[in-house]
């Protein structure tokens, strides 16, 4: 959900570059984890020049904050049924509206116009063509692509 870019000031605050648009991730009381499983509890945060300045419990000064530089922060998945999360998409099967199997999603590629489903076949499908998500094992994404999208 983000990465600690650098220390800020002398009181142990850090600048966090967010990769999420969910600001509750840096709300006081939120618990984030580092790659080694270390838990970081947010004490306070505020926006600052396109990033967030965050104070974590147990980080008392600049020296401790400097030691966190570069730490990638993770958070537990949010339970929001109206949102399609990357971890919900990867591994899903993709079929078009006429039922043709187009492959499985192996990644999601961020793109300014529309994020792209990366299929195991190498095809890229803009999320704007997603029309339905069906639960199941594995889940299925139904897309309504324009003619020629899968021809190359």
Short mmCIF file of C-alpha atoms in Angstrom, two decimals:
data_model
loop_
_atom_site.label_atom_id
_atom_site.label_comp_id
_atom_site.label_asym_id
_atom_site.label_seq_id
_atom_site.Cartn_x
_atom_site.Cartn_y
_atom_site.Cartn_z
CA UNK A 1 0.00 0.00 0.00
CA UNK A 2 3.02 2.22 0.17
CA UNK A 3 6.70 2.73 0.83
CA UNK A 4 8.58 4.78 3.41
CA UNK A 5 10.53 7.31 1.38
CA UNK A 6 12.50 9.10 4.09
CA UNK A 7 12.50 10.54 7.59
CA UNK A 8 10.75 13.85 8.19
CA UNK A 9 11.81 16.17 10.98
CA UNK A 10 13.32 15.09 14.30
CA UNK A 11 10.32 13.43 16.01
CA UNK A 12 10.34 10.08 14.22
CA UNK A 13 7.89 10.94 11.45
CA UNK A 14 8.36 9.48 7.98
CA UNK A 15 7.22 10.42 4.49
CA UNK A 16 5.13 7.62 2.98
CA UNK A 17 4.54 7.34 -0.76
CA UNK A 18 1.15 5.69 -1.09
CA UNK A 19 0.26 3.21 -3.81
CA UNK A 20 -3.34 3.14 -2.61
CA UNK A 21 -6.12 5.67 -2.83
CA UNK A 22 -7.67 4.38 0.41
CA UNK A 23 -6.63 6.93 3.02
CA UNK A 24 -7.98 4.81 5.87
CA UNK A 25 -4.73 2.86 5.40
CA UNK A 26 -2.85 5.70 7.12
CA UNK A 27 -5.56 6.71 9.59
CA UNK A 28 -4.61 6.68 13.28
CA UNK A 29 -4.88 3.15 14.64
CA UNK A 30 -4.27 1.46 11.28
CA UNK A 31 -1.75 -1.38 11.43
CA UNK A 32 0.64 -1.87 8.52
CA UNK A 33 3.30 -4.53 8.12
CA UNK A 34 6.77 -4.53 6.68
CA UNK A 35 8.19 -7.32 4.50
CA UNK A 36 9.59 -9.12 7.55
CA UNK A 37 6.20 -9.05 9.31
CA UNK A 38 7.05 -6.12 11.60
CA UNK A 39 3.83 -4.33 12.60
CA UNK A 40 3.63 -0.53 12.40
CA UNK A 41 0.71 1.20 14.15
CA UNK A 42 -0.17 4.62 12.76
CA UNK A 43 -0.30 7.28 15.49
CA UNK A 44 -0.95 10.22 13.18
CA UNK A 45 -0.77 11.18 9.52
CA UNK A 46 -1.32 14.15 7.30
CA UNK A 47 -1.02 14.85 3.57
CA UNK A 48 2.12 16.65 2.45
CA UNK A 49 3.18 17.48 -1.13
CA UNK A 50 1.54 14.45 -2.74
CA UNK A 51 2.64 12.05 0.02
CA UNK A 52 1.73 11.52 3.66
CA UNK A 53 3.73 12.31 6.75
CA UNK A 54 3.13 9.46 9.18
CA UNK A 55 4.09 8.87 12.81
CA UNK A 56 4.28 5.23 13.90
CA UNK A 57 4.16 3.97 17.48
CA UNK A 58 7.63 2.99 18.67
CA UNK A 59 9.52 5.27 16.27
CA UNK A 60 10.66 7.99 18.68
CA UNK A 61 13.21 10.00 16.70
CA UNK A 62 14.84 10.75 13.36
CA UNK A 63 17.46 8.00 13.77
CA UNK A 64 14.78 5.35 14.14
CA UNK A 65 12.83 6.87 11.23
CA UNK A 66 15.94 6.87 9.01
CA UNK A 67 16.29 3.15 9.63
CA UNK A 68 12.87 2.61 8.01
CA UNK A 69 13.79 4.29 4.70
CA UNK A 70 12.72 2.12 1.76
CA UNK A 71 10.45 -0.15 3.81
CA UNK A 72 7.55 -1.43 1.73
CA UNK A 73 4.31 -1.34 3.73
CA UNK A 74 1.48 -3.84 3.38
CA UNK A 75 -2.01 -3.97 4.85
CA UNK A 76 -4.70 -6.58 5.25
CA UNK A 77 -7.23 -6.64 2.39
CA UNK A 78 -10.27 -4.43 2.92
CA UNK A 79 -13.69 -6.01 2.83
CA UNK A 80 -15.46 -3.89 0.22
CA UNK A 81 -17.73 -5.86 -2.14
CA UNK A 82 -18.10 -2.89 -4.49
CA UNK A 83 -14.38 -2.78 -5.29
CA UNK A 84 -12.37 -5.13 -7.47
CA UNK A 85 -8.97 -5.75 -5.84
CA UNK A 86 -5.83 -6.98 -7.59
CA UNK A 87 -5.68 -10.04 -5.32
CA UNK A 88 -9.27 -10.86 -6.39
CA UNK A 89 -8.43 -10.59 -10.10
CA UNK A 90 -5.13 -12.46 -10.44
CA UNK A 91 -5.89 -16.12 -11.12
CA UNK A 92 -9.37 -15.40 -12.49
CA UNK A 93 -10.45 -16.91 -15.78
CA UNK A 94 -11.44 -14.48 -18.54
CA UNK A 95 -14.25 -15.23 -20.99
CA UNK A 96 -15.90 -12.91 -23.46
CA UNK A 97 -19.66 -12.36 -23.56
CA UNK A 98 -20.18 -15.19 -26.07
CA UNK A 99 -18.41 -17.61 -23.69
CA UNK A 100 -15.07 -17.89 -25.48
CA UNK A 101 -12.29 -18.70 -23.01
CA UNK A 102 -9.57 -16.06 -23.27
CA UNK A 103 -7.19 -17.33 -20.56
CA UNK A 104 -6.29 -16.59 -16.96
CA UNK A 105 -5.19 -13.30 -15.41
CA UNK A 106 -1.53 -13.42 -14.37
CA UNK A 107 -1.10 -9.73 -13.48
CA UNK A 108 -2.67 -6.31 -13.56
CA UNK A 109 -0.75 -3.57 -15.36
CA UNK A 110 -1.34 0.03 -14.37
CA UNK A 111 -2.13 2.21 -17.36
CA UNK A 112 -3.26 5.86 -17.40
CA UNK A 113 -6.28 5.24 -19.64
CA UNK A 114 -7.44 2.02 -17.98
CA UNK A 115 -5.67 -0.66 -15.99
CA UNK A 116 -4.97 -3.76 -18.06
CA UNK A 117 -5.63 -7.41 -17.31
CA UNK A 118 -2.51 -9.35 -18.36
CA UNK A 119 -3.54 -12.81 -19.52
CA UNK A 120 -1.42 -15.97 -19.60
CA UNK A 121 -1.70 -15.82 -23.40
CA UNK A 122 0.05 -12.44 -23.39
CA UNK A 123 -3.14 -10.57 -24.30
CA UNK A 124 -3.87 -7.26 -22.57
CA UNK A 125 -7.50 -6.45 -21.80
CA UNK A 126 -8.48 -2.96 -20.54
CA UNK A 127 -10.63 -3.15 -17.41
CA UNK A 128 -13.13 -0.84 -19.14
CA UNK A 129 -14.30 -3.95 -21.04
CA UNK A 130 -15.09 -5.88 -17.83
CA UNK A 131 -18.86 -6.37 -17.60
CA UNK A 132 -19.29 -9.00 -14.88
CA UNK A 133 -17.44 -10.89 -12.16
CA UNK A 134 -18.71 -14.36 -11.34
CA UNK A 135 -17.80 -16.05 -8.09
CA UNK A 136 -16.55 -19.59 -8.22
CA UNK A 137 -13.34 -21.57 -8.18
CA UNK A 138 -11.61 -19.93 -9.88
CA UNK A 139 -13.60 -16.71 -10.27
CA UNK A 140 -14.52 -15.70 -13.81
CA UNK A 141 -14.35 -12.26 -15.39
CA UNK A 142 -16.66 -11.63 -18.33
CA UNK A 143 -15.39 -9.06 -20.83
CA UNK A 144 -17.03 -7.41 -23.83
CA UNK A 145 -14.03 -6.48 -26.00
CA UNK A 146 -14.14 -4.70 -29.34
CA UNK A 147 -13.62 -6.78 -32.49
CA UNK A 148 -9.98 -7.61 -33.06
CA UNK A 149 -8.71 -7.19 -29.50
CA UNK A 150 -7.58 -10.82 -29.30
CA UNK A 151 -6.28 -11.00 -32.87
CA UNK A 152 -2.60 -10.30 -33.38
#
